[in-house]
Amino acid sequence: MKASKNIPAVLVLTCASVVAFAQTPPSGKTRQQVQQELVQARHDGIIPTTKNDYPPSAATVARNQDVHAVTKHPGERVPSQADLHDTAK
């Protein structure tokens, strides 16, 4: 009988904590900032990588940079920074 009296109190506390959690303001990076960091990482050759090669080796980074240059920067000598194709969605 005593346990059944505590159930409403537990439910109220649980609901209150969920509401308080849902109202916390967002902190950290925005979605756009994270997407731009991913674009820059692809541009720098850091990703993609495999779970067996993490952190990526120098050979993987070099290969990723070569693939990126061929597919995204045809005709350019050395792409040094993210450009229009990198920011397009």
PDB file of C-alpha atoms in Angstrom:
ATOM      1  CA  MET A   1       0.000   0.000   0.000  1.00  0.00           C
ATOM      2  CA  LYS A   2       2.849   2.375   0.819  1.00  0.00           C
ATOM      3  CA  ALA A   3       4.405   1.914  -2.650  1.00  0.00           C
ATOM      4  CA  SER A   4       1.170   2.886  -4.378  1.00  0.00           C
ATOM      5  CA  LYS A   5       1.133   6.209  -2.489  1.00  0.00           C
ATOM      6  CA  ASN A   6       4.593   7.073  -3.839  1.00  0.00           C
ATOM      7  CA  ILE A   7       3.716   6.482  -7.503  1.00  0.00           C
ATOM      8  CA  PRO A   8       2.021   9.884  -8.042  1.00  0.00           C
ATOM      9  CA  ALA A   9       4.964  11.685  -6.455  1.00  0.00           C
ATOM     10  CA  VAL A  10       7.433   9.836  -8.686  1.00  0.00           C
ATOM     11  CA  LEU A  11       5.366  10.667 -11.773  1.00  0.00           C
ATOM     12  CA  VAL A  12       5.224  14.358 -10.867  1.00  0.00           C
ATOM     13  CA  LEU A  13       8.996  14.517 -10.307  1.00  0.00           C
ATOM     14  CA  THR A  14       9.682  12.673 -13.547  1.00  0.00           C
ATOM     15  CA  CYS A  15       7.441  14.998 -15.563  1.00  0.00           C
ATOM     16  CA  ALA A  16       8.973  18.065 -13.940  1.00  0.00           C
ATOM     17  CA  SER A  17      12.496  16.939 -14.791  1.00  0.00           C
ATOM     18  CA  VAL A  18      11.528  16.244 -18.421  1.00  0.00           C
ATOM     19  CA  VAL A  19       9.974  19.700 -18.766  1.00  0.00           C
ATOM     20  CA  ALA A  20      13.020  21.349 -17.198  1.00  0.00           C
ATOM     21  CA  PHE A  21      15.344  19.440 -19.530  1.00  0.00           C
ATOM     22  CA  ALA A  22      13.298  20.381 -22.600  1.00  0.00           C
ATOM     23  CA  GLN A  23      13.540  24.079 -21.763  1.00  0.00           C
ATOM     24  CA  THR A  24      17.320  24.305 -21.474  1.00  0.00           C
ATOM     25  CA  PRO A  25      18.731  26.702 -24.052  1.00  0.00           C
ATOM     26  CA  PRO A  26      20.922  25.204 -26.782  1.00  0.00           C
ATOM     27  CA  SER A  27      24.628  25.591 -26.257  1.00  0.00           C
ATOM     28  CA  GLY A  28      27.704  24.851 -28.304  1.00  0.00           C
ATOM     29  CA  LYS A  29      27.897  24.893 -32.073  1.00  0.00           C
ATOM     30  CA  THR A  30      25.072  25.470 -34.481  1.00  0.00           C
ATOM     31  CA  ARG A  31      24.111  22.926 -37.102  1.00  0.00           C
ATOM     32  CA  GLN A  32      25.552  25.184 -39.795  1.00  0.00           C
ATOM     33  CA  GLN A  33      28.895  25.432 -37.964  1.00  0.00           C
ATOM     34  CA  VAL A  34      29.128  21.652 -37.660  1.00  0.00           C
ATOM     35  CA  GLN A  35      28.269  21.182 -41.332  1.00  0.00           C
ATOM     36  CA  GLN A  36      30.954  23.681 -42.344  1.00  0.00           C
ATOM     37  CA  GLU A  37      33.507  21.895 -40.146  1.00  0.00           C
ATOM     38  CA  LEU A  38      32.633  18.611 -41.862  1.00  0.00           C
ATOM     39  CA  VAL A  39      33.050  20.232 -45.267  1.00  0.00           C
ATOM     40  CA  GLN A  40      36.441  21.607 -44.209  1.00  0.00           C
ATOM     41  CA  ALA A  41      37.486  18.192 -42.858  1.00  0.00           C
ATOM     42  CA  ARG A  42      36.598  16.575 -46.192  1.00  0.00           C
ATOM     43  CA  HIS A  43      38.524  19.318 -47.964  1.00  0.00           C
ATOM     44  CA  ASP A  44      41.549  18.722 -45.724  1.00  0.00           C
ATOM     45  CA  GLY A  45      41.414  14.961 -46.318  1.00  0.00           C
ATOM     46  CA  ILE A  46      40.667  14.021 -42.728  1.00  0.00           C
ATOM     47  CA  ILE A  47      37.422  12.261 -43.609  1.00  0.00           C
ATOM     48  CA  PRO A  48      36.306   9.799 -44.888  1.00  0.00           C
ATOM     49  CA  THR A  49      38.194   7.210 -42.910  1.00  0.00           C
ATOM     50  CA  THR A  50      37.545   3.693 -41.733  1.00  0.00           C
ATOM     51  CA  LYS A  51      37.111   2.478 -38.195  1.00  0.00           C
ATOM     52  CA  ASN A  52      40.344   0.504 -38.628  1.00  0.00           C
ATOM     53  CA  ASP A  53      42.302   3.634 -39.601  1.00  0.00           C
ATOM     54  CA  TYR A  54      41.372   6.154 -36.924  1.00  0.00           C
ATOM     55  CA  PRO A  55      42.849   8.643 -36.569  1.00  0.00           C
ATOM     56  CA  PRO A  56      43.553   8.599 -40.289  1.00  0.00           C
ATOM     57  CA  SER A  57      47.091   7.843 -41.317  1.00  0.00           C
ATOM     58  CA  ALA A  58      49.122  10.233 -43.447  1.00  0.00           C
ATOM     59  CA  ALA A  59      48.546   7.940 -46.436  1.00  0.00           C
ATOM     60  CA  THR A  60      44.763   8.060 -45.930  1.00  0.00           C
ATOM     61  CA  VAL A  61      44.796  11.853 -45.617  1.00  0.00           C
ATOM     62  CA  ALA A  62      46.898  12.175 -48.783  1.00  0.00           C
ATOM     63  CA  ARG A  63      44.583   9.802 -50.675  1.00  0.00           C
ATOM     64  CA  ASN A  64      41.479  11.661 -49.493  1.00  0.00           C
ATOM     65  CA  GLN A  65      43.010  14.993 -50.544  1.00  0.00           C
ATOM     66  CA  ASP A  66      43.836  13.586 -53.980  1.00  0.00           C
ATOM     67  CA  VAL A  67      40.326  12.202 -54.442  1.00  0.00           C
ATOM     68  CA  HIS A  68      38.811  15.497 -53.298  1.00  0.00           C
ATOM     69  CA  ALA A  69      41.050  17.509 -55.638  1.00  0.00           C
ATOM     70  CA  VAL A  70      40.195  15.329 -58.638  1.00  0.00           C
ATOM     71  CA  THR A  71      36.457  15.231 -57.996  1.00  0.00           C
ATOM     72  CA  LYS A  72      35.852  18.745 -56.670  1.00  0.00           C
ATOM     73  CA  HIS A  73      38.724  20.846 -58.028  1.00  0.00           C
ATOM     74  CA  PRO A  74      39.448  19.585 -61.554  1.00  0.00           C
ATOM     75  CA  GLY A  75      42.064  21.709 -63.280  1.00  0.00           C
ATOM     76  CA  GLU A  76      43.221  23.500 -60.128  1.00  0.00           C
ATOM     77  CA  ARG A  77      46.783  23.057 -58.964  1.00  0.00           C
ATOM     78  CA  VAL A  78      46.359  23.172 -55.186  1.00  0.00           C
ATOM     79  CA  PRO A  79      43.010  24.034 -53.596  1.00  0.00           C
ATOM     80  CA  SER A  80      43.974  25.751 -50.369  1.00  0.00           C
ATOM     81  CA  GLN A  81      40.630  26.442 -48.737  1.00  0.00           C
ATOM     82  CA  ALA A  82      36.956  25.631 -48.896  1.00  0.00           C
ATOM     83  CA  ASP A  83      35.284  27.346 -51.800  1.00  0.00           C
ATOM     84  CA  LEU A  84      31.906  27.572 -53.541  1.00  0.00           C
ATOM     85  CA  HIS A  85      31.379  23.840 -54.097  1.00  0.00           C
ATOM     86  CA  ASP A  86      32.175  23.177 -50.454  1.00  0.00           C
ATOM     87  CA  THR A  87      29.493  25.543 -49.222  1.00  0.00           C
ATOM     88  CA  ALA A  88      26.784  24.375 -51.648  1.00  0.00           C
ATOM     89  CA  LYS A  89      24.134  22.133 -50.169  1.00  0.00           C
TER      90      LYS A  89
END
